[in-house]
mmCIF file of C-alpha atoms and ligand atoms in Angstrom:
data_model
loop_
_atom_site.group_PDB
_atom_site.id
_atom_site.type_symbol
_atom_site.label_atom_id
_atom_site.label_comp_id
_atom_site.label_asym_id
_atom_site.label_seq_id
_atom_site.Cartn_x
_atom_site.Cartn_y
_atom_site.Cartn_z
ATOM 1 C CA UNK A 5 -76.686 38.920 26.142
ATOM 2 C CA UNK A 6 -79.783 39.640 24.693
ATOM 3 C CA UNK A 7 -81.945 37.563 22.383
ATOM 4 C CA UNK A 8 -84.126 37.671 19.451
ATOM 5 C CA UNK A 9 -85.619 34.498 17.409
ATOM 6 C CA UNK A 10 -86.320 36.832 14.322
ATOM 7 C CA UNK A 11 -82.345 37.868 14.897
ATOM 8 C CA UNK A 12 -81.132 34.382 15.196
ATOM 9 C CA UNK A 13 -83.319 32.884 12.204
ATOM 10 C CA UNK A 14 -82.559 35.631 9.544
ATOM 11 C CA UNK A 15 -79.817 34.392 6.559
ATOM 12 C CA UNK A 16 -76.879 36.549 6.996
ATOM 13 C CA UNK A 17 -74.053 37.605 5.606
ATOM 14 C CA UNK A 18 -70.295 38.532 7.299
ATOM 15 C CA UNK A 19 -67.451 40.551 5.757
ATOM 16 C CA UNK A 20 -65.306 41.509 7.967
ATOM 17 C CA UNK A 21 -63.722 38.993 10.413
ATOM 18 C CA UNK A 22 -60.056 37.927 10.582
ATOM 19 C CA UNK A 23 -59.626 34.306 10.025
ATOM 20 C CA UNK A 24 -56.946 34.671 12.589
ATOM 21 C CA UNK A 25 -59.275 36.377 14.887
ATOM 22 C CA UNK A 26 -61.127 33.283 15.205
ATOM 23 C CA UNK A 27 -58.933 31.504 16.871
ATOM 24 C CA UNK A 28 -60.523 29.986 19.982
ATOM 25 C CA UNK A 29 -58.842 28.953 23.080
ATOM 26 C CA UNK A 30 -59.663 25.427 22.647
ATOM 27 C CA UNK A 31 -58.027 25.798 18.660
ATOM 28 C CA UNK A 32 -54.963 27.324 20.428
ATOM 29 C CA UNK A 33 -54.686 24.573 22.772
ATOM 30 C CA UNK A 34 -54.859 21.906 20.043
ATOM 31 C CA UNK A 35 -52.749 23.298 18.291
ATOM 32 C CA UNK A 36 -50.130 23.914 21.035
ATOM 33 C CA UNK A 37 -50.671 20.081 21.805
ATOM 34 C CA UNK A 38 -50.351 18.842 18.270
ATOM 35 C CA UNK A 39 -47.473 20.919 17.144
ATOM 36 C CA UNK A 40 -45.553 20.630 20.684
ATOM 37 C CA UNK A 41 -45.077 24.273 20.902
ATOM 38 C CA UNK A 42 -44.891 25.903 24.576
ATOM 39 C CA UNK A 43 -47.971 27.943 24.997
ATOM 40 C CA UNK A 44 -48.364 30.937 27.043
ATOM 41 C CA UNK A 45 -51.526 32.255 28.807
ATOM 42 C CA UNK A 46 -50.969 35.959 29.089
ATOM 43 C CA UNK A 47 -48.875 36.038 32.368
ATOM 44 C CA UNK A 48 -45.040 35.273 32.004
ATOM 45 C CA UNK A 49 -45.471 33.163 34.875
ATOM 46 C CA UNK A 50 -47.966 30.612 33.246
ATOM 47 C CA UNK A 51 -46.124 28.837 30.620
ATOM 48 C CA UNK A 52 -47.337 25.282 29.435
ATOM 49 C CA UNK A 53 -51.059 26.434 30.686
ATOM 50 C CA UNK A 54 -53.905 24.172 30.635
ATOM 51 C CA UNK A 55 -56.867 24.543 28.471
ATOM 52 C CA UNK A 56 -58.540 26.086 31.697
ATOM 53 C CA UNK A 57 -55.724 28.814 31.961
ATOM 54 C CA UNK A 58 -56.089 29.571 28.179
ATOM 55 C CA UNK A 59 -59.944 30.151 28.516
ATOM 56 C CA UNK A 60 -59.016 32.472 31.719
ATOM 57 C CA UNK A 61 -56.798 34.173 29.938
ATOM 58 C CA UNK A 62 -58.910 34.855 26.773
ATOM 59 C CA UNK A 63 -61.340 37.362 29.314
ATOM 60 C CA UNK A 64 -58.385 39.241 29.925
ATOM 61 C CA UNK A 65 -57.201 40.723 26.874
ATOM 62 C CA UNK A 66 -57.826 44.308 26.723
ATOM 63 C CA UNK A 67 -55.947 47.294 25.111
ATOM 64 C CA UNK A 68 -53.147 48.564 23.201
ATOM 65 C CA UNK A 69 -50.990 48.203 26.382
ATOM 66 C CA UNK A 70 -51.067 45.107 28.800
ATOM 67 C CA UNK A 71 -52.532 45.980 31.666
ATOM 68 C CA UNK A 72 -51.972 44.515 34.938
ATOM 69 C CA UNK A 73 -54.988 42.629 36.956
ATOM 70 C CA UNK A 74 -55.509 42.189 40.593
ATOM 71 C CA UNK A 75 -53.539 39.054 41.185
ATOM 72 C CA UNK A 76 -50.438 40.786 39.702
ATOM 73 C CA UNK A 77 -50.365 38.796 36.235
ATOM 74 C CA UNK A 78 -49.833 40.621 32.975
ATOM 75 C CA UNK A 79 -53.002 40.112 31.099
ATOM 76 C CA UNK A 80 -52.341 40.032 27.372
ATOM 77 C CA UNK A 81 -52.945 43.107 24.821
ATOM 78 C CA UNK A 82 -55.060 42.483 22.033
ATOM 79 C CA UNK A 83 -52.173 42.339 19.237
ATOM 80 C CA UNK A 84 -50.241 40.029 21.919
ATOM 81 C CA UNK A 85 -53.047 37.764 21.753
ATOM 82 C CA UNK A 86 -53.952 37.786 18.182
ATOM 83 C CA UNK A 87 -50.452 37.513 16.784
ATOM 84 C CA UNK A 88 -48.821 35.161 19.589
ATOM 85 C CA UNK A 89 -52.052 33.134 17.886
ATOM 86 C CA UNK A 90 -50.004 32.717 14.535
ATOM 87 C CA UNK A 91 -47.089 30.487 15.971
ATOM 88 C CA UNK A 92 -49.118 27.790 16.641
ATOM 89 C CA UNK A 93 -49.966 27.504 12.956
ATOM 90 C CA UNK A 94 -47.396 25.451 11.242
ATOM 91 C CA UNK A 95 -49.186 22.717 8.558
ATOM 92 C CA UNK A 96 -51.897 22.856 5.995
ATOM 93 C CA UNK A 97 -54.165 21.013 8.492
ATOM 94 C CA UNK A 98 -53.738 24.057 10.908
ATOM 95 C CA UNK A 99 -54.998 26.453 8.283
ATOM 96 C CA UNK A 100 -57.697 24.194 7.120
ATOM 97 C CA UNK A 101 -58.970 23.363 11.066
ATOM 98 C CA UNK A 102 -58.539 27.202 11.548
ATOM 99 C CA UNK A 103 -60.503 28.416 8.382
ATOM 100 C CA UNK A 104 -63.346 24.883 9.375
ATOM 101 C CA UNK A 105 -63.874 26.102 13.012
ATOM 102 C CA UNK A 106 -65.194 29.424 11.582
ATOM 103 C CA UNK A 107 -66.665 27.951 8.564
ATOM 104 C CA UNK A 108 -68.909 25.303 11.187
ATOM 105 C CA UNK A 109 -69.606 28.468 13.557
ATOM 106 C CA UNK A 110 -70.853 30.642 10.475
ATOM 107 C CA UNK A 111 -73.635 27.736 9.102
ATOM 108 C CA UNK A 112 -74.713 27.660 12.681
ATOM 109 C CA UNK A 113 -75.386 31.199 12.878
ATOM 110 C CA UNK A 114 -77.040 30.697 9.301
ATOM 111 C CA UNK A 115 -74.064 32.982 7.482
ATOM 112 C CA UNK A 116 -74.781 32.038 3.903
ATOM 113 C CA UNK A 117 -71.916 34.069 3.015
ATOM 114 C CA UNK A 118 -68.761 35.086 4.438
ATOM 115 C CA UNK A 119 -65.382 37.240 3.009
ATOM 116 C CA UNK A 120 -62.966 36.655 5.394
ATOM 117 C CA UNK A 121 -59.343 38.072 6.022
ATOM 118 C CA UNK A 122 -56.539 37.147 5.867
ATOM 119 C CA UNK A 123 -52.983 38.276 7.328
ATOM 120 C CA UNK A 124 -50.404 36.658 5.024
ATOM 121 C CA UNK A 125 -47.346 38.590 5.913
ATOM 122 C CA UNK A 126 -47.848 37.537 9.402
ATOM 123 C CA UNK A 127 -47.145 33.830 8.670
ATOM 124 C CA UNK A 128 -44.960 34.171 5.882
ATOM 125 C CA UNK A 129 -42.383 36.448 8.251
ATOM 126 C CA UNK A 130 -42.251 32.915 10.305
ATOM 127 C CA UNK A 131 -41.172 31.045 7.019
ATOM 128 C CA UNK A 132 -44.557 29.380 6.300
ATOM 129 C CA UNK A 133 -44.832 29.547 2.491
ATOM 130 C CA UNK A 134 -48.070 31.244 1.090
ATOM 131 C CA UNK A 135 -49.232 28.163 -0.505
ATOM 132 C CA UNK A 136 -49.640 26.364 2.878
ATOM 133 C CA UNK A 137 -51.877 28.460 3.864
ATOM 134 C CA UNK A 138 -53.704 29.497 0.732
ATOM 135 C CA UNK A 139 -53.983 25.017 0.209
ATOM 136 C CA UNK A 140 -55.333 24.202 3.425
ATOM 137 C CA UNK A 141 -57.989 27.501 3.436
ATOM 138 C CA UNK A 142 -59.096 26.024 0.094
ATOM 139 C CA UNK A 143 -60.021 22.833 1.355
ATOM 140 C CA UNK A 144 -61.871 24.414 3.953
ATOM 141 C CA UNK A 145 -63.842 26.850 1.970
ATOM 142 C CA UNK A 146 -64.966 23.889 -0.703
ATOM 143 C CA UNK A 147 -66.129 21.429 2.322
ATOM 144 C CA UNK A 148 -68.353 24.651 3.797
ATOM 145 C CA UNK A 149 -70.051 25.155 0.736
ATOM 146 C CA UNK A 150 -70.619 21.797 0.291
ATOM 147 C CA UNK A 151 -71.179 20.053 3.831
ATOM 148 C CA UNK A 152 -72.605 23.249 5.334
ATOM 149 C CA UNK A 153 -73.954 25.762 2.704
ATOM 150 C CA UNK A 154 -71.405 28.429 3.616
ATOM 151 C CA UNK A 155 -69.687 30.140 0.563
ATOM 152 C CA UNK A 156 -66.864 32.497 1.002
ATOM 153 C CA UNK A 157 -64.115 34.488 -0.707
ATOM 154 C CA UNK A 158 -61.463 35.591 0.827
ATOM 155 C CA UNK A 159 -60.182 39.129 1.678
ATOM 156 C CA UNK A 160 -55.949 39.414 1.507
ATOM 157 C CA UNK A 161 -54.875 42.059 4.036
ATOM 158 C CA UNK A 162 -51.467 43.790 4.537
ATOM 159 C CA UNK A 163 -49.744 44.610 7.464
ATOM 160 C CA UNK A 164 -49.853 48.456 7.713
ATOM 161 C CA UNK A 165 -47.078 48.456 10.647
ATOM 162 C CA UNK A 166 -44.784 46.860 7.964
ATOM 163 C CA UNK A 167 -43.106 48.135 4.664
ATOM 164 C CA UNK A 168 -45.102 48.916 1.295
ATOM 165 C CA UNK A 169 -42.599 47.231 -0.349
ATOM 166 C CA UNK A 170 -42.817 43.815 2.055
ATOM 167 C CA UNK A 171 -46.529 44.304 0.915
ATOM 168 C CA UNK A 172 -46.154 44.509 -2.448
ATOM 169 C CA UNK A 173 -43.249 41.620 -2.131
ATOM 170 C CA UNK A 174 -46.534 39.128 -0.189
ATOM 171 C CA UNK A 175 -49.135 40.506 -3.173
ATOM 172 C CA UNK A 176 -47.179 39.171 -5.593
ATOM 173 C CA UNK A 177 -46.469 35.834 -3.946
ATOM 174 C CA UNK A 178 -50.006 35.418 -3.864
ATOM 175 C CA UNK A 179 -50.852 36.092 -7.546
ATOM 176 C CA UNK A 180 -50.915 32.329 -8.329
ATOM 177 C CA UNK A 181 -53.736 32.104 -6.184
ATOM 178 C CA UNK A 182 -56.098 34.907 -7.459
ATOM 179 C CA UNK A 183 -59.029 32.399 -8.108
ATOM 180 C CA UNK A 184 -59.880 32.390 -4.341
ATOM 181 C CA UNK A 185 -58.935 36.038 -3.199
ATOM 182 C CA UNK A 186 -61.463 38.946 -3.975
ATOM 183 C CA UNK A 187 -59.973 41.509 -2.582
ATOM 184 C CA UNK A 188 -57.283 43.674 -0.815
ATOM 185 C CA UNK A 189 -57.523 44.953 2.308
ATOM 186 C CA UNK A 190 -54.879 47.112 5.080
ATOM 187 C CA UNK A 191 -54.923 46.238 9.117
ATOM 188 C CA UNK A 192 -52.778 45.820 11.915
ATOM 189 C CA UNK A 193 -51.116 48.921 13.777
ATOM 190 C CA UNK A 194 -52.861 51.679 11.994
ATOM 191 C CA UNK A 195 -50.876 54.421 14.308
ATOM 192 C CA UNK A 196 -49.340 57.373 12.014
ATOM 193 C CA UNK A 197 -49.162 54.466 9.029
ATOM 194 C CA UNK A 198 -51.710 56.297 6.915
ATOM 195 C CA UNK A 199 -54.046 54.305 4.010
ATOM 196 C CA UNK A 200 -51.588 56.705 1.555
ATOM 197 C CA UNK A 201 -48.521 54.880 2.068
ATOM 198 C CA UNK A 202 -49.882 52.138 0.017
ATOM 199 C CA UNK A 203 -51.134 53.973 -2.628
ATOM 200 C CA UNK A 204 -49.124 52.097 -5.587
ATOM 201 C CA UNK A 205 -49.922 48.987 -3.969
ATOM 202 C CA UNK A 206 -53.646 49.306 -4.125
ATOM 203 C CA UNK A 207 -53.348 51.068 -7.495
ATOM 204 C CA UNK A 208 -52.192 47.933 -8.889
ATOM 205 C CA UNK A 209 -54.407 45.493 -7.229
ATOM 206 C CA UNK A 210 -57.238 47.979 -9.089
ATOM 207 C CA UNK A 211 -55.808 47.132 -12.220
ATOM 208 C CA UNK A 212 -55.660 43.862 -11.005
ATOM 209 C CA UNK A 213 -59.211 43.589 -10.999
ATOM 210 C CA UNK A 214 -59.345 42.935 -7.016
ATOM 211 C CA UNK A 215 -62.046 44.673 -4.691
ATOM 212 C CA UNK A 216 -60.361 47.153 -2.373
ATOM 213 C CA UNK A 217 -61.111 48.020 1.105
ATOM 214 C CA UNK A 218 -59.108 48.948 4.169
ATOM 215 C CA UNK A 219 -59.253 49.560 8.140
ATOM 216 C CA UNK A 220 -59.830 52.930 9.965
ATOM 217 C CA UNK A 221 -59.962 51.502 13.407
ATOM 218 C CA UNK A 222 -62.844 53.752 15.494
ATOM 219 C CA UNK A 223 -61.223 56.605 17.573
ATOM 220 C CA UNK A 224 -57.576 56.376 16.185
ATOM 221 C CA UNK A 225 -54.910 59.478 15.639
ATOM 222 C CA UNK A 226 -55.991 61.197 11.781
ATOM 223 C CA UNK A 227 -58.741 58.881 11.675
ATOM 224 C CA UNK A 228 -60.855 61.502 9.567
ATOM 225 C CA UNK A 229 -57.441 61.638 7.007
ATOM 226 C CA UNK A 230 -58.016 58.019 6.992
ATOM 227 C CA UNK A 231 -61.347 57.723 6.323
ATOM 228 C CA UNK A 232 -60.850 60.662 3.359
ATOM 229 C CA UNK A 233 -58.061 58.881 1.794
ATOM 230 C CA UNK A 234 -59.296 55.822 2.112
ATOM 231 C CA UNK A 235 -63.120 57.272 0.036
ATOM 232 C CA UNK A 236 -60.749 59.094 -2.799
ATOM 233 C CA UNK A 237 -57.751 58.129 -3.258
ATOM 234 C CA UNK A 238 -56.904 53.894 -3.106
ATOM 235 C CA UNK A 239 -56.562 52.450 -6.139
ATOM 236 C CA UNK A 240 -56.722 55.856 -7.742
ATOM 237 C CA UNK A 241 -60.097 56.650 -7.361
ATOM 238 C CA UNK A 242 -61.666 55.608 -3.756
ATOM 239 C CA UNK A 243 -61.623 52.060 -2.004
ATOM 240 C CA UNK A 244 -64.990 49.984 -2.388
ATOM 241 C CA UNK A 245 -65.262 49.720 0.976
ATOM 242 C CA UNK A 246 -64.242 51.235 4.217
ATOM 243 C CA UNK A 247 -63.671 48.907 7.102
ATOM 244 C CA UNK A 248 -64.896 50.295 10.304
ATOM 245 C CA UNK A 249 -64.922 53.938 9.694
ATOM 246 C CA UNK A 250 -66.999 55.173 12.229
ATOM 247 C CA UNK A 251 -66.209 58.971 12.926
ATOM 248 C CA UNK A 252 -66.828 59.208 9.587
ATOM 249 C CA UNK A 253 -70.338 59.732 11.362
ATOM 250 C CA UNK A 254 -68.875 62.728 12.792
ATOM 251 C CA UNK A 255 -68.263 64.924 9.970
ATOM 252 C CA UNK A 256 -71.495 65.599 7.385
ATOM 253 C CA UNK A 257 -69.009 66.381 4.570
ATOM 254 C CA UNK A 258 -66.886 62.656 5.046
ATOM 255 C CA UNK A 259 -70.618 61.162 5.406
ATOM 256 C CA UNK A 260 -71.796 62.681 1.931
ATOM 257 C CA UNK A 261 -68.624 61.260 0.477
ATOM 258 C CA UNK A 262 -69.441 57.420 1.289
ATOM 259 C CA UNK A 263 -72.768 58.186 0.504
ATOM 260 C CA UNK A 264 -72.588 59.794 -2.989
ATOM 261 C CA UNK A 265 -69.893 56.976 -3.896
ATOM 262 C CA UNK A 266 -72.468 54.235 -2.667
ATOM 263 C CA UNK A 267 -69.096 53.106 -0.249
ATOM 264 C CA UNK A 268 -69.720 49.786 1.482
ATOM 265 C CA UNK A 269 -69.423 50.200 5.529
ATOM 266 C CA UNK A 270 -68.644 47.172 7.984
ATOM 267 C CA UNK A 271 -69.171 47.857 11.104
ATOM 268 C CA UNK A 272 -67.615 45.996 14.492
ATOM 269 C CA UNK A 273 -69.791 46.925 17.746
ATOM 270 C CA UNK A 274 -68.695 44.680 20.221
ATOM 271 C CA UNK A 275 -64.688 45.789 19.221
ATOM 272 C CA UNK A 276 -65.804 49.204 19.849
ATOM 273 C CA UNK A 277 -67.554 48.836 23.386
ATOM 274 C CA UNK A 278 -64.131 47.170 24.635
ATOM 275 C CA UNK A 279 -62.564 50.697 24.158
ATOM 276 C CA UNK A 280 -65.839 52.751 23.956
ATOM 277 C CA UNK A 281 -69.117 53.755 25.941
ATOM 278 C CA UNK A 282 -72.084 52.984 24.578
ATOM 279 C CA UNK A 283 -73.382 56.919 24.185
ATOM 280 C CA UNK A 284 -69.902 57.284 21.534
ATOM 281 C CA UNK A 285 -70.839 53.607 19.226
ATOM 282 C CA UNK A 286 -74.590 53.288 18.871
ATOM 283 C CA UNK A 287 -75.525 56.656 17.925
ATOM 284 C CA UNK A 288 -73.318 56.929 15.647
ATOM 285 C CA UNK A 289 -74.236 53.704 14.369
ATOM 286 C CA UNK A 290 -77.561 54.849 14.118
ATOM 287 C CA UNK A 291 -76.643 58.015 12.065
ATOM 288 C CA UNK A 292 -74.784 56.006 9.518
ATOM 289 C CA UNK A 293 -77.689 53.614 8.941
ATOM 290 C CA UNK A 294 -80.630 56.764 9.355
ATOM 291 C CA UNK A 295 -78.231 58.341 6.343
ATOM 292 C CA UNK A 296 -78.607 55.815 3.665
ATOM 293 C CA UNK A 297 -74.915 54.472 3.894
ATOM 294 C CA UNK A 298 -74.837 50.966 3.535
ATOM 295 C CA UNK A 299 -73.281 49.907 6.780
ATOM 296 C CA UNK A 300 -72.997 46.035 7.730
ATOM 297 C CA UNK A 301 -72.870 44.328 10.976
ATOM 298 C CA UNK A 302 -69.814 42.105 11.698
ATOM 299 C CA UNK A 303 -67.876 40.518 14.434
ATOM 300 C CA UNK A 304 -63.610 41.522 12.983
ATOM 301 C CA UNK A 305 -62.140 38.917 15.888
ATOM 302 C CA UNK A 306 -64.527 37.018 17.810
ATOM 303 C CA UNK A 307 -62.506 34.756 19.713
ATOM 304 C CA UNK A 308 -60.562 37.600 21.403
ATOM 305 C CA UNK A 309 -63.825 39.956 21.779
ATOM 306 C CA UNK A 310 -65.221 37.990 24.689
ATOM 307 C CA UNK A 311 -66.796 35.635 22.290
ATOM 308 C CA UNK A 312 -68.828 37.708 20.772
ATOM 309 C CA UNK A 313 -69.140 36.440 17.255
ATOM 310 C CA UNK A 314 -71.639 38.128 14.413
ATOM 311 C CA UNK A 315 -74.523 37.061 15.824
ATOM 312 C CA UNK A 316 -74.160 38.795 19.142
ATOM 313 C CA UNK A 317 -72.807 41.833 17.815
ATOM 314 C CA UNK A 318 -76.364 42.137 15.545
ATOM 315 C CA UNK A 319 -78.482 41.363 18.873
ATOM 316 C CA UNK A 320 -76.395 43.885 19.924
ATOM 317 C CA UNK A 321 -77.245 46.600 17.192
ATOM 318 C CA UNK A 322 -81.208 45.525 17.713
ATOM 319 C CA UNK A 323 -81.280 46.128 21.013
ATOM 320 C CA UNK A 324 -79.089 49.182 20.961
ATOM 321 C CA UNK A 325 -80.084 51.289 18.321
ATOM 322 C CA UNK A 326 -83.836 50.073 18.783
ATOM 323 C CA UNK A 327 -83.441 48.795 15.014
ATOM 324 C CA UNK A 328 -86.660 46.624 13.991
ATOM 325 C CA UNK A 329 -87.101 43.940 11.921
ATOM 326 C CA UNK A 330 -87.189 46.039 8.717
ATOM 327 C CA UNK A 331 -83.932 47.834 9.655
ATOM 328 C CA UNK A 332 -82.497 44.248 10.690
ATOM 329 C CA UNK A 333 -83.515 43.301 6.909
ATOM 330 C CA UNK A 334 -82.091 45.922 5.943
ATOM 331 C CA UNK A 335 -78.786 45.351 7.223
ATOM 332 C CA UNK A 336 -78.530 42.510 5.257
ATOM 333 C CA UNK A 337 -79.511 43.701 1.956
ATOM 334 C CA UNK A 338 -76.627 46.308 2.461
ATOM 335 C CA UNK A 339 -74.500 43.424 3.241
ATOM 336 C CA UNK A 340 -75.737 41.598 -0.465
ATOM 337 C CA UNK A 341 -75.311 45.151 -2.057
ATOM 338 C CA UNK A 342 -71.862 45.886 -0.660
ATOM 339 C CA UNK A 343 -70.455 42.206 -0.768
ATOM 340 C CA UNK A 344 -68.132 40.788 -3.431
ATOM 341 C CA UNK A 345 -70.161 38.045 -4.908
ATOM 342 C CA UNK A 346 -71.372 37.351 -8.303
ATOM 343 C CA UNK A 347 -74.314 39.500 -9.337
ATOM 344 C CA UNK A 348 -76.163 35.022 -9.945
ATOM 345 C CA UNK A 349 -74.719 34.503 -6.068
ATOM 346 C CA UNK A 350 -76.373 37.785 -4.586
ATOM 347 C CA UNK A 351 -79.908 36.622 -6.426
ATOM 348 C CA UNK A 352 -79.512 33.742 -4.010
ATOM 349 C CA UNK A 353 -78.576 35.570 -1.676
ATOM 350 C CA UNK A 354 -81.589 38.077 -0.877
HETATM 351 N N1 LIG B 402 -56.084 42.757 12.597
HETATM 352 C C1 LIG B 402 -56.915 41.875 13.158
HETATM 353 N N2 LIG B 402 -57.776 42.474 13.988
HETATM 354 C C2 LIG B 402 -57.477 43.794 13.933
HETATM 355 C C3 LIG B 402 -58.027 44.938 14.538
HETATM 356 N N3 LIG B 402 -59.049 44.837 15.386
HETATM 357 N N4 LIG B 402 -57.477 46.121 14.258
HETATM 358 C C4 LIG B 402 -56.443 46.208 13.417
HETATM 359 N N5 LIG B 402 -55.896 45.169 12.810
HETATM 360 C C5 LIG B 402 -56.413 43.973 13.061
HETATM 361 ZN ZN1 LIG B 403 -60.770 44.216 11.545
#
């Protein structure tokens, strides 16, 4: 990993990592201990693992499909991983030590500012009740600013491999707890489940008044549709921001669209290099930034992206796409431009 004190001192600012992402293995094993639920460590043959196995089995996740290592174990796919992470959370404490360890990891990376997500339909389908979650997140996200100078808002995302109407269902559950939530967001299984399919949903969060943004994963099926739909059409007019959206880099048209509607770009490196080479993610990277889009750096789900958590992934960027410390800078003025704060909190902010 490479290393850079200008890199490491700069304030920064994160928006877009799942909360659930987060999870480490040393979380997971809590967890597992405290709520006496039988863990498994990516092999059907390790159940009830120890806290070594679940660290071994945390380098192992790659892929859409599990694929099978040396030693003959099943390693676990990335959705495996991230989603057999949501059993083990089953009280308000669990959300609130969830939501801390990221909070504590963000003030020692010197993230000022943070909007994380947030997959409610994924703990809600397992009978937790939104205000669980939604309680012990708000305890979190008042100690950060206070103990450790971390503000956040939070970003609510919907399942895209479930029904518009289960997402519309989980929007309005969550209505009581607007205060806290600044936007709307779409993730998961983006495979033929197109931005469009939510179209009413995101048309009323607009009126609403929340901030919309959603996924188009780099290198998936219609992910130039995506992208389009995703610029023009949520919420009526076009989404704030566009969460990963990378091959919009490879179309000039799609790229003058983002631009000329000042559309917020995060960008995940070390997600893409899992699936990627390096020639395919930093020049594109580099065209995105070289345009005048405002693109952001970001981790999406650090604890199952070999640890690789915002900080990395910018070393990453510098090193990669030979930014300096100007561009660096500039990275995070895009991120204060794009973000959802209030206009006094940005001030503070650059
Ligand atoms: N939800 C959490 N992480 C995700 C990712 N990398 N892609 C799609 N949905 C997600
Ligand atoms: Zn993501």
């Amino acid at each position: 990993r490479s290393n850079d004190k200008f890199v490491t001192d700069i304030p920064k600012i994160e928006l877009h990592v799942h909360i659930e992402g987060t999870m480490t293995p040393e979380l997971r094993w809590k967890l597992a201990q405290r709520n006496k639920i039988p863990l498994t460590a990516g092999s059907e043959k390790v159940l009830l693992p120890t806290l070594a196995e679940t660290r071994e089995a945390y380098q192992h996740i790659r892929g859409r499909i599990g694929a099978t290592s040396a030693d003959g174990k099943r390693n676990m796919t990335f959705f495996e991983a991230y989603y057999g992470g949501f059993d083990l959370l089953q009280t308000e404490e669990d959300y609130f030590d969830l939501a801390m360890g990221y909070f504590e990891r963000a003030g020692e990376m010197n993230v000022r500012y943070c909007e994380p997500f947030f997959d409610p339909q994924g703990h809600t389908r397992r009978g937790i009740p939104i205000d669980m979650i939604l309680k012990g997140f708000k305890r979190a996200q008042i100690a950060a600013e206070h103990r450790l100078n971390v503000r956040s808002q939070w970003i609510m995302c919907m399942l895209r491999d479930m029904s518009p109407e289960s997402a519309m269902d989980q929007y309005e559950a969550a209505l009581p707890y607007k205060d806290m939530i600044v936007g709307l967001g779409l993730d998961s299984d983006e495979f033929e489940r197109p931005p469009s399919l939510f179209d009413d949903l995101f048309k009323r969060a607009r009126e609403d008044g929340f901030k919309l943004t959603s996924h188009c994963d780099f290198n998936q099926k219609d992910t130039h549709d995506h992208i389009l739909q995703v610029a023009e059409r949520l919420g009526g007019t076009g989404a704030e921001r566009i969460d990963h959206g990378m091959n919009a880099a490879d179309q000039a048209g799609l790229m003058e669209i983002i631009k000329s509607k000042d559309i917020g770009m995060t960008i995940c490196p070390c997600a893409y290099i899992r699936h990627a080479s390096e020639e395919a993610v930093f020049p594109r990277i580099r065209k995105l930034f070289d345009a005048g889009i405002k693109i952001t750096i970001a981790s999406d789900d650090p604890a199952y992206m070999e640890d690789n958590w915002v900080l990395h992934n910018l070393h990453m960027v510098r090193e990669k796409c030979s930014f300096n410390n100007k561009d660096m800078m500039q990275l995070q003025r895009n991120a204060v431009s794009i973000c959802w704060a209030s206009d006094e909190l940005k001030k503070k902010l650059l």
